Amino acid sequence: MTEQLIAVLIAQGYKVFTRPSELNIVGIRSKDMTANRFNDRIHVFYKDNNNSWQSHSFAATTDPGTFWLENPANPQGTAILKEGQYMDTYAIGLHRSKYLALVQRKPVTVIRDSDRNGTADLNGKEDTGLFGINIHRALQQGTTRFIDKHSAGCQVLANADDFKQFMALCEQHKEMY
């Protein structure tokens, strides 16, 4: 899987990081756009000290939950992170002043879904800025089945233990780079 993902990233013109423990974090939106489900993946891969690829794949969402799609916090519509590479955009920090996660530090481009129909629509108006599009977990423990209010546009891991592993990898990356 890692080799296929690298090939796709290179074909898109994206940079692939190859130093030991230097993370490549890739969110992959499922073709299944069923609302309110953790049906996407966040892949994390890196080279170890022996120059071998290591990879992890986590159940996640790249789409907002139904609550926010029906009740946008922004008058222009609910944010859906646009496909692309956002290098050096995230840093370890507090998500909603509550717990450590990857928080947005530089502008990203989102697509605004403004139709309030509860389904993510990728055909809306683009908007670029600092919106708090973070990478975090749903619940503190266990696996969350439905997105609901857990994402208003953030990338969210469904399983709390997966998120702990994800953050440990981020901490290791931070220590080295």
Short mmCIF file of N, CA and C in Angstrom, two decimals:
data_model
loop_
_atom_site.label_atom_id
_atom_site.label_comp_id
_atom_site.label_asym_id
_atom_site.label_seq_id
_atom_site.Cartn_x
_atom_site.Cartn_y
_atom_site.Cartn_z
N MET A 1 0.82 -1.20 0.00
CA MET A 1 0.00 0.00 0.00
C MET A 1 0.86 1.26 0.00
N THR A 2 1.94 1.27 0.77
CA THR A 2 2.78 2.47 0.86
C THR A 2 3.36 2.84 -0.50
N GLU A 3 3.85 1.85 -1.24
CA GLU A 3 4.43 2.13 -2.55
C GLU A 3 3.40 2.71 -3.50
N GLN A 4 2.16 2.19 -3.46
CA GLN A 4 1.09 2.72 -4.31
C GLN A 4 0.77 4.16 -3.93
N LEU A 5 0.70 4.42 -2.65
CA LEU A 5 0.40 5.77 -2.17
C LEU A 5 1.51 6.74 -2.59
N ILE A 6 2.75 6.33 -2.45
CA ILE A 6 3.88 7.18 -2.85
C ILE A 6 3.79 7.48 -4.35
N ALA A 7 3.47 6.48 -5.15
CA ALA A 7 3.35 6.68 -6.60
C ALA A 7 2.26 7.71 -6.92
N VAL A 8 1.14 7.63 -6.23
CA VAL A 8 0.05 8.59 -6.45
C VAL A 8 0.49 9.99 -6.03
N LEU A 9 1.15 10.10 -4.89
CA LEU A 9 1.61 11.41 -4.42
C LEU A 9 2.59 12.04 -5.41
N ILE A 10 3.52 11.25 -5.89
CA ILE A 10 4.51 11.76 -6.85
C ILE A 10 3.82 12.17 -8.15
N ALA A 11 2.87 11.37 -8.62
CA ALA A 11 2.13 11.71 -9.85
C ALA A 11 1.37 13.02 -9.70
N GLN A 12 0.93 13.33 -8.47
CA GLN A 12 0.22 14.58 -8.21
C GLN A 12 1.18 15.76 -8.03
N GLY A 13 2.49 15.47 -8.01
CA GLY A 13 3.47 16.53 -7.82
C GLY A 13 3.70 16.89 -6.36
N TYR A 14 3.27 16.02 -5.44
CA TYR A 14 3.44 16.26 -4.02
C TYR A 14 4.81 15.78 -3.55
N LYS A 15 5.29 16.39 -2.50
CA LYS A 15 6.57 16.00 -1.91
C LYS A 15 6.36 14.79 -0.99
N VAL A 16 7.29 13.84 -1.05
CA VAL A 16 7.28 12.69 -0.15
C VAL A 16 8.52 12.81 0.72
N PHE A 17 8.33 12.79 2.03
CA PHE A 17 9.42 12.96 2.98
C PHE A 17 10.09 11.62 3.25
N THR A 18 11.43 11.62 3.25
CA THR A 18 12.15 10.34 3.31
C THR A 18 13.19 10.25 4.43
N ARG A 19 13.33 11.29 5.24
CA ARG A 19 14.27 11.18 6.36
C ARG A 19 13.67 10.30 7.45
N PRO A 20 14.49 9.64 8.25
CA PRO A 20 13.96 8.77 9.30
C PRO A 20 12.97 9.50 10.21
N SER A 21 11.82 8.88 10.43
CA SER A 21 10.75 9.38 11.30
C SER A 21 10.12 10.68 10.82
N GLU A 22 10.41 11.09 9.59
CA GLU A 22 9.79 12.29 9.03
C GLU A 22 8.45 11.87 8.43
N LEU A 23 7.37 12.35 9.02
CA LEU A 23 6.04 11.84 8.69
C LEU A 23 5.47 12.36 7.39
N ASN A 24 4.82 11.47 6.68
CA ASN A 24 3.92 11.78 5.58
C ASN A 24 2.53 11.43 6.11
N ILE A 25 1.66 12.42 6.19
CA ILE A 25 0.30 12.22 6.69
C ILE A 25 -0.64 12.50 5.54
N VAL A 26 -1.41 11.47 5.17
CA VAL A 26 -2.28 11.58 4.01
C VAL A 26 -3.70 11.17 4.38
N GLY A 27 -4.63 12.09 4.21
CA GLY A 27 -6.04 11.77 4.39
C GLY A 27 -6.61 11.34 3.06
N ILE A 28 -7.29 10.22 3.04
CA ILE A 28 -7.90 9.73 1.81
C ILE A 28 -9.41 9.66 2.01
N ARG A 29 -10.10 10.50 1.23
CA ARG A 29 -11.56 10.55 1.27
C ARG A 29 -12.12 9.38 0.48
N SER A 30 -13.03 8.65 1.08
CA SER A 30 -13.67 7.51 0.44
C SER A 30 -14.57 7.98 -0.70
N LYS A 31 -14.72 7.14 -1.69
CA LYS A 31 -15.70 7.42 -2.74
C LYS A 31 -17.11 7.32 -2.18
N ASP A 32 -17.25 6.57 -1.09
CA ASP A 32 -18.54 6.44 -0.40
C ASP A 32 -18.75 7.70 0.44
N MET A 33 -19.62 8.56 -0.01
CA MET A 33 -19.85 9.85 0.68
C MET A 33 -21.03 9.76 1.65
N THR A 34 -21.34 8.55 2.14
CA THR A 34 -22.41 8.40 3.12
C THR A 34 -22.15 9.35 4.28
N ALA A 35 -23.15 10.14 4.59
CA ALA A 35 -23.00 11.16 5.63
C ALA A 35 -22.81 10.55 7.01
N ASN A 36 -22.04 11.26 7.82
CA ASN A 36 -21.91 10.99 9.25
C ASN A 36 -21.18 9.70 9.60
N ARG A 37 -20.39 9.15 8.69
CA ARG A 37 -19.67 7.90 8.93
C ARG A 37 -18.16 8.13 8.87
N PHE A 38 -17.44 7.38 9.67
CA PHE A 38 -15.97 7.38 9.63
C PHE A 38 -15.54 6.41 8.52
N ASN A 39 -15.75 6.80 7.27
CA ASN A 39 -15.47 5.91 6.15
C ASN A 39 -14.25 6.34 5.33
N ASP A 40 -13.42 7.21 5.89
CA ASP A 40 -12.20 7.65 5.24
C ASP A 40 -11.00 7.05 5.98
N ARG A 41 -9.79 7.35 5.53
CA ARG A 41 -8.58 6.84 6.17
C ARG A 41 -7.57 7.97 6.30
N ILE A 42 -6.80 7.92 7.37
CA ILE A 42 -5.61 8.75 7.49
C ILE A 42 -4.43 7.78 7.51
N HIS A 43 -3.58 7.93 6.50
CA HIS A 43 -2.38 7.09 6.39
C HIS A 43 -1.18 7.91 6.87
N VAL A 44 -0.35 7.26 7.66
CA VAL A 44 0.89 7.87 8.12
C VAL A 44 2.01 6.91 7.76
N PHE A 45 3.00 7.42 7.02
CA PHE A 45 4.12 6.56 6.67
C PHE A 45 5.41 7.36 6.75
N TYR A 46 6.50 6.62 6.98
CA TYR A 46 7.82 7.23 7.20
C TYR A 46 8.88 6.16 7.05
N LYS A 47 10.12 6.61 6.88
CA LYS A 47 11.26 5.69 6.84
C LYS A 47 11.77 5.49 8.26
N ASP A 48 12.14 4.26 8.58
CA ASP A 48 12.75 4.01 9.88
C ASP A 48 14.27 4.20 9.76
N ASN A 49 15.00 3.91 10.83
CA ASN A 49 16.46 4.10 10.84
C ASN A 49 17.19 3.14 9.90
N ASN A 50 16.50 2.09 9.43
CA ASN A 50 17.09 1.15 8.48
C ASN A 50 16.68 1.46 7.04
N ASN A 51 16.08 2.64 6.84
CA ASN A 51 15.66 3.11 5.52
C ASN A 51 14.51 2.28 4.95
N SER A 52 13.74 1.64 5.82
CA SER A 52 12.56 0.87 5.39
C SER A 52 11.30 1.66 5.69
N TRP A 53 10.33 1.57 4.80
CA TRP A 53 9.06 2.26 5.02
C TRP A 53 8.26 1.59 6.12
N GLN A 54 7.71 2.39 7.00
CA GLN A 54 6.77 1.95 8.04
C GLN A 54 5.46 2.70 7.77
N SER A 55 4.35 2.02 7.96
CA SER A 55 3.09 2.71 7.69
C SER A 55 2.00 2.30 8.67
N HIS A 56 1.06 3.21 8.83
CA HIS A 56 -0.10 3.01 9.70
C HIS A 56 -1.30 3.59 8.97
N SER A 57 -2.44 2.97 9.14
CA SER A 57 -3.67 3.46 8.52
C SER A 57 -4.76 3.48 9.57
N PHE A 58 -5.43 4.62 9.68
CA PHE A 58 -6.42 4.81 10.74
C PHE A 58 -7.79 5.18 10.16
N ALA A 59 -8.83 4.57 10.71
CA ALA A 59 -10.20 4.96 10.35
C ALA A 59 -10.41 6.40 10.78
N ALA A 60 -10.98 7.19 9.88
CA ALA A 60 -11.12 8.62 10.15
C ALA A 60 -12.24 9.21 9.30
N THR A 61 -12.44 10.49 9.46
CA THR A 61 -13.30 11.24 8.56
C THR A 61 -12.54 12.45 8.03
N THR A 62 -12.75 12.75 6.76
CA THR A 62 -12.25 13.98 6.16
C THR A 62 -13.43 14.91 5.89
N ASP A 63 -14.62 14.49 6.30
CA ASP A 63 -15.85 15.24 6.07
C ASP A 63 -16.48 15.67 7.39
N PRO A 64 -17.20 16.77 7.38
CA PRO A 64 -17.90 17.20 8.59
C PRO A 64 -19.06 16.26 8.93
N GLY A 65 -19.46 16.30 10.19
CA GLY A 65 -20.61 15.53 10.62
C GLY A 65 -21.92 16.16 10.16
N THR A 66 -22.98 15.36 10.19
CA THR A 66 -24.29 15.82 9.74
C THR A 66 -24.74 17.06 10.51
N PHE A 67 -24.47 17.10 11.80
CA PHE A 67 -24.91 18.27 12.59
C PHE A 67 -24.40 19.56 11.97
N TRP A 68 -23.09 19.61 11.66
CA TRP A 68 -22.50 20.84 11.14
C TRP A 68 -22.88 21.09 9.69
N LEU A 69 -23.14 20.02 8.93
CA LEU A 69 -23.60 20.21 7.55
C LEU A 69 -24.99 20.82 7.51
N GLU A 70 -25.80 20.51 8.52
CA GLU A 70 -27.15 21.08 8.60
C GLU A 70 -27.18 22.41 9.34
N ASN A 71 -26.17 22.67 10.16
CA ASN A 71 -26.10 23.89 10.99
C ASN A 71 -24.72 24.51 10.89
N PRO A 72 -24.36 25.09 9.75
CA PRO A 72 -23.00 25.62 9.58
C PRO A 72 -22.66 26.67 10.63
N ALA A 73 -21.44 26.57 11.16
CA ALA A 73 -20.95 27.57 12.12
C ALA A 73 -20.56 28.86 11.38
N ASN A 74 -20.27 28.75 10.08
CA ASN A 74 -19.86 29.88 9.26
C ASN A 74 -21.02 30.21 8.30
N PRO A 75 -21.38 31.47 8.17
CA PRO A 75 -22.51 31.81 7.28
C PRO A 75 -22.29 31.42 5.81
N GLN A 76 -21.02 31.25 5.41
CA GLN A 76 -20.73 30.84 4.03
C GLN A 76 -20.90 29.34 3.81
N GLY A 77 -21.03 28.58 4.89
CA GLY A 77 -21.21 27.14 4.79
C GLY A 77 -20.17 26.38 5.59
N THR A 78 -20.39 25.10 5.73
CA THR A 78 -19.49 24.23 6.48
C THR A 78 -18.23 23.94 5.67
N ALA A 79 -17.09 23.94 6.35
CA ALA A 79 -15.80 23.72 5.69
C ALA A 79 -15.54 22.25 5.43
N ILE A 80 -15.06 21.96 4.21
CA ILE A 80 -14.58 20.63 3.84
C ILE A 80 -13.19 20.86 3.25
N LEU A 81 -12.17 20.30 3.87
CA LEU A 81 -10.81 20.52 3.41
C LEU A 81 -10.66 20.08 1.96
N LYS A 82 -10.15 20.99 1.12
CA LYS A 82 -9.94 20.69 -0.29
C LYS A 82 -8.74 19.76 -0.44
N GLU A 83 -8.85 18.85 -1.41
CA GLU A 83 -7.74 17.96 -1.72
C GLU A 83 -6.50 18.79 -2.03
N GLY A 84 -5.36 18.37 -1.50
CA GLY A 84 -4.11 19.06 -1.77
C GLY A 84 -3.07 18.68 -0.73
N GLN A 85 -1.87 19.23 -0.90
CA GLN A 85 -0.81 18.99 0.07
C GLN A 85 -0.62 20.28 0.87
N TYR A 86 -0.69 20.15 2.17
CA TYR A 86 -0.58 21.29 3.08
C TYR A 86 0.68 21.09 3.92
N MET A 87 1.82 21.46 3.36
CA MET A 87 3.11 21.25 4.03
C MET A 87 3.33 22.31 5.10
N ASP A 88 3.87 21.86 6.24
CA ASP A 88 4.22 22.74 7.35
C ASP A 88 3.03 23.56 7.84
N THR A 89 1.84 23.03 7.68
CA THR A 89 0.61 23.74 8.06
C THR A 89 0.19 23.41 9.48
N TYR A 90 0.57 22.24 9.97
CA TYR A 90 0.10 21.77 11.26
C TYR A 90 1.23 21.68 12.27
N ALA A 91 0.88 21.88 13.54
CA ALA A 91 1.82 21.75 14.64
C ALA A 91 1.09 21.12 15.83
N ILE A 92 1.83 20.52 16.71
CA ILE A 92 1.21 19.98 17.92
C ILE A 92 0.78 21.15 18.79
N GLY A 93 -0.47 21.12 19.19
CA GLY A 93 -1.03 22.18 20.02
C GLY A 93 -2.34 21.70 20.62
N LEU A 94 -3.03 22.58 21.30
CA LEU A 94 -4.28 22.20 21.96
C LEU A 94 -5.46 22.35 21.01
N HIS A 95 -6.22 21.27 20.88
CA HIS A 95 -7.48 21.31 20.12
C HIS A 95 -8.57 21.82 21.04
N ARG A 96 -9.16 22.94 20.67
CA ARG A 96 -10.22 23.58 21.46
C ARG A 96 -9.80 23.79 22.93
N SER A 97 -8.50 24.03 23.13
CA SER A 97 -7.92 24.27 24.47
C SER A 97 -8.10 23.09 25.41
N LYS A 98 -8.28 21.87 24.87
CA LYS A 98 -8.58 20.72 25.70
C LYS A 98 -7.51 19.64 25.72
N TYR A 99 -6.97 19.25 24.57
CA TYR A 99 -5.99 18.15 24.52
C TYR A 99 -5.08 18.34 23.31
N LEU A 100 -3.92 17.69 23.37
CA LEU A 100 -2.95 17.81 22.28
C LEU A 100 -3.44 17.10 21.03
N ALA A 101 -3.28 17.80 19.91
CA ALA A 101 -3.65 17.30 18.59
C ALA A 101 -2.79 18.04 17.58
N LEU A 102 -3.01 17.81 16.31
CA LEU A 102 -2.36 18.64 15.29
C LEU A 102 -3.31 19.78 14.98
N VAL A 103 -2.82 21.00 15.15
CA VAL A 103 -3.66 22.17 14.95
C VAL A 103 -3.16 22.99 13.77
N GLN A 104 -4.10 23.59 13.08
CA GLN A 104 -3.78 24.39 11.91
C GLN A 104 -3.02 25.65 12.31
N ARG A 105 -1.89 25.91 11.64
CA ARG A 105 -1.07 27.10 11.91
C ARG A 105 -0.89 27.99 10.69
N LYS A 106 -1.22 27.47 9.49
CA LYS A 106 -1.11 28.22 8.24
C LYS A 106 -2.40 28.04 7.46
N PRO A 107 -2.67 28.94 6.50
CA PRO A 107 -3.92 28.83 5.73
C PRO A 107 -4.06 27.52 4.97
N VAL A 108 -5.29 27.07 4.87
CA VAL A 108 -5.68 25.93 4.04
C VAL A 108 -6.85 26.39 3.18
N THR A 109 -7.13 25.60 2.15
CA THR A 109 -8.29 25.89 1.30
C THR A 109 -9.39 24.88 1.62
N VAL A 110 -10.58 25.40 1.85
CA VAL A 110 -11.74 24.56 2.12
C VAL A 110 -12.79 24.83 1.04
N ILE A 111 -13.69 23.89 0.92
CA ILE A 111 -14.86 24.05 0.07
C ILE A 111 -16.03 24.28 1.02
N ARG A 112 -16.78 25.33 0.78
CA ARG A 112 -17.91 25.66 1.66
C ARG A 112 -19.19 24.98 1.17
N ASP A 113 -19.73 24.11 2.02
CA ASP A 113 -21.00 23.44 1.73
C ASP A 113 -22.09 24.25 2.41
N SER A 114 -22.93 24.90 1.62
CA SER A 114 -23.91 25.82 2.20
C SER A 114 -25.36 25.38 2.02
N ASP A 115 -25.60 24.19 1.47
CA ASP A 115 -26.99 23.82 1.18
C ASP A 115 -27.75 23.22 2.37
N ARG A 116 -27.07 22.95 3.48
CA ARG A 116 -27.68 22.48 4.73
C ARG A 116 -28.49 21.19 4.58
N ASN A 117 -28.10 20.32 3.63
CA ASN A 117 -28.88 19.10 3.42
C ASN A 117 -28.32 17.88 4.16
N GLY A 118 -27.27 18.07 4.95
CA GLY A 118 -26.73 16.97 5.75
C GLY A 118 -25.77 16.05 5.01
N THR A 119 -25.48 16.36 3.75
CA THR A 119 -24.56 15.56 2.95
C THR A 119 -23.42 16.44 2.46
N ALA A 120 -22.18 15.97 2.58
CA ALA A 120 -21.02 16.74 2.15
C ALA A 120 -21.06 16.95 0.64
N ASP A 121 -20.92 18.20 0.24
CA ASP A 121 -20.95 18.59 -1.16
C ASP A 121 -19.62 19.24 -1.52
N LEU A 122 -18.89 18.63 -2.45
CA LEU A 122 -17.56 19.12 -2.82
C LEU A 122 -17.60 20.12 -3.97
N ASN A 123 -18.77 20.65 -4.28
CA ASN A 123 -18.90 21.57 -5.41
C ASN A 123 -19.14 23.02 -4.98
N GLY A 124 -18.93 23.32 -3.72
CA GLY A 124 -19.19 24.66 -3.22
C GLY A 124 -18.07 25.64 -3.52
N LYS A 125 -18.21 26.82 -2.94
CA LYS A 125 -17.24 27.91 -3.11
C LYS A 125 -15.98 27.62 -2.30
N GLU A 126 -14.81 27.92 -2.90
CA GLU A 126 -13.54 27.76 -2.19
C GLU A 126 -13.28 28.96 -1.30
N ASP A 127 -12.63 28.69 -0.17
CA ASP A 127 -12.31 29.71 0.82
C ASP A 127 -10.96 29.34 1.43
N THR A 128 -10.03 30.29 1.48
CA THR A 128 -8.70 30.02 2.03
C THR A 128 -8.47 30.88 3.26
N GLY A 129 -7.95 30.24 4.32
CA GLY A 129 -7.66 30.98 5.53
C GLY A 129 -7.37 30.08 6.71
N LEU A 130 -7.38 30.68 7.89
CA LEU A 130 -7.18 29.96 9.15
C LEU A 130 -8.56 29.68 9.75
N PHE A 131 -8.97 28.42 9.71
CA PHE A 131 -10.32 28.06 10.14
C PHE A 131 -10.34 27.08 11.31
N GLY A 132 -9.18 26.67 11.81
CA GLY A 132 -9.15 25.66 12.86
C GLY A 132 -9.45 24.27 12.32
N ILE A 133 -8.98 23.99 11.11
CA ILE A 133 -9.14 22.66 10.52
C ILE A 133 -8.03 21.78 11.10
N ASN A 134 -8.32 21.16 12.22
CA ASN A 134 -7.32 20.39 12.96
C ASN A 134 -7.40 18.90 12.63
N ILE A 135 -6.43 18.16 13.13
CA ILE A 135 -6.44 16.70 13.05
C ILE A 135 -6.50 16.21 14.50
N HIS A 136 -7.63 15.60 14.87
CA HIS A 136 -7.85 15.24 16.27
C HIS A 136 -8.65 13.95 16.37
N ARG A 137 -9.03 13.60 17.57
CA ARG A 137 -9.81 12.38 17.83
C ARG A 137 -11.27 12.74 18.07
N ALA A 138 -12.11 11.73 18.06
CA ALA A 138 -13.52 11.94 18.38
C ALA A 138 -13.68 11.93 19.91
N LEU A 139 -13.78 10.75 20.49
CA LEU A 139 -13.95 10.64 21.94
C LEU A 139 -12.62 10.34 22.63
N GLN A 140 -12.58 10.55 23.93
CA GLN A 140 -11.38 10.32 24.72
C GLN A 140 -11.05 8.84 24.82
N GLN A 141 -12.07 7.97 24.75
CA GLN A 141 -11.85 6.53 24.85
C GLN A 141 -12.73 5.81 23.83
N GLY A 142 -12.24 4.66 23.37
CA GLY A 142 -13.03 3.82 22.49
C GLY A 142 -13.09 4.28 21.05
N THR A 143 -14.00 3.65 20.32
CA THR A 143 -14.20 3.96 18.91
C THR A 143 -15.55 4.62 18.72
N THR A 144 -15.55 5.69 17.99
CA THR A 144 -16.77 6.44 17.73
C THR A 144 -17.36 5.99 16.40
N ARG A 145 -18.64 5.73 16.39
CA ARG A 145 -19.29 5.20 15.18
C ARG A 145 -19.79 6.31 14.26
N PHE A 146 -20.33 7.38 14.82
CA PHE A 146 -20.91 8.45 14.01
C PHE A 146 -20.16 9.76 14.25
N ILE A 147 -20.00 10.54 13.20
CA ILE A 147 -19.24 11.79 13.29
C ILE A 147 -19.99 12.82 14.14
N ASP A 148 -21.28 13.01 13.87
CA ASP A 148 -22.11 13.97 14.59
C ASP A 148 -21.41 15.33 14.75
N LYS A 149 -21.19 15.77 15.99
CA LYS A 149 -20.56 17.07 16.24
C LYS A 149 -19.04 17.00 16.33
N HIS A 150 -18.44 15.82 16.11
CA HIS A 150 -17.00 15.67 16.27
C HIS A 150 -16.19 16.35 15.18
N SER A 151 -16.82 16.68 14.05
CA SER A 151 -16.10 17.39 12.99
C SER A 151 -16.98 18.45 12.36
N ALA A 152 -16.49 19.69 12.43
CA ALA A 152 -17.11 20.80 11.71
C ALA A 152 -16.23 21.14 10.51
N GLY A 153 -15.38 20.18 10.12
CA GLY A 153 -14.46 20.38 9.01
C GLY A 153 -13.09 19.80 9.28
N CYS A 154 -12.84 19.39 10.51
CA CYS A 154 -11.55 18.80 10.88
C CYS A 154 -11.41 17.39 10.34
N GLN A 155 -10.18 16.90 10.37
CA GLN A 155 -9.88 15.52 10.05
C GLN A 155 -9.86 14.79 11.40
N VAL A 156 -10.71 13.79 11.58
CA VAL A 156 -10.92 13.21 12.90
C VAL A 156 -10.74 11.70 12.87
N LEU A 157 -9.91 11.19 13.78
CA LEU A 157 -9.72 9.74 13.93
C LEU A 157 -10.84 9.18 14.79
N ALA A 158 -11.36 8.02 14.39
CA ALA A 158 -12.50 7.42 15.07
C ALA A 158 -12.13 6.74 16.38
N ASN A 159 -10.90 6.21 16.46
CA ASN A 159 -10.50 5.40 17.61
C ASN A 159 -9.48 6.14 18.48
N ALA A 160 -9.75 6.21 19.77
CA ALA A 160 -8.89 6.96 20.70
C ALA A 160 -7.49 6.35 20.80
N ASP A 161 -7.37 5.02 20.78
CA ASP A 161 -6.05 4.39 20.84
C ASP A 161 -5.25 4.66 19.56
N ASP A 162 -5.93 4.64 18.41
CA ASP A 162 -5.26 5.01 17.16
C ASP A 162 -4.73 6.44 17.25
N PHE A 163 -5.52 7.31 17.83
CA PHE A 163 -5.10 8.70 17.95
C PHE A 163 -3.87 8.82 18.85
N LYS A 164 -3.82 8.06 19.93
CA LYS A 164 -2.65 8.07 20.81
C LYS A 164 -1.41 7.64 20.03
N GLN A 165 -1.54 6.59 19.22
CA GLN A 165 -0.43 6.12 18.40
C GLN A 165 -0.03 7.20 17.38
N PHE A 166 -1.01 7.81 16.76
CA PHE A 166 -0.77 8.90 15.80
C PHE A 166 0.01 10.04 16.45
N MET A 167 -0.42 10.45 17.63
CA MET A 167 0.25 11.56 18.31
C MET A 167 1.65 11.18 18.76
N ALA A 168 1.87 9.92 19.13
CA ALA A 168 3.23 9.47 19.51
C ALA A 168 4.15 9.59 18.30
N LEU A 169 3.66 9.25 17.12
CA LEU A 169 4.46 9.41 15.90
C LEU A 169 4.74 10.89 15.63
N CYS A 170 3.75 11.73 15.86
CA CYS A 170 3.93 13.17 15.67
C CYS A 170 4.95 13.73 16.66
N GLU A 171 4.91 13.27 17.89
CA GLU A 171 5.88 13.71 18.90
C GLU A 171 7.31 13.29 18.50
N GLN A 172 7.45 12.07 17.99
CA GLN A 172 8.76 11.60 17.55
C GLN A 172 9.26 12.46 16.39
N HIS A 173 8.39 12.77 15.47
CA HIS A 173 8.76 13.65 14.34
C HIS A 173 9.20 15.02 14.87
N LYS A 174 8.43 15.55 15.81
CA LYS A 174 8.73 16.88 16.37
C LYS A 174 10.12 16.89 17.05
N GLU A 175 10.43 15.84 17.79
CA GLU A 175 11.73 15.77 18.47
C GLU A 175 12.88 15.79 17.50
N MET A 176 12.69 15.20 16.33
CA MET A 176 13.78 15.10 15.35
C MET A 176 13.85 16.31 14.40
N TYR A 177 12.69 16.92 14.13
CA TYR A 177 12.66 17.97 13.12
C TYR A 177 12.03 19.26 13.61
#
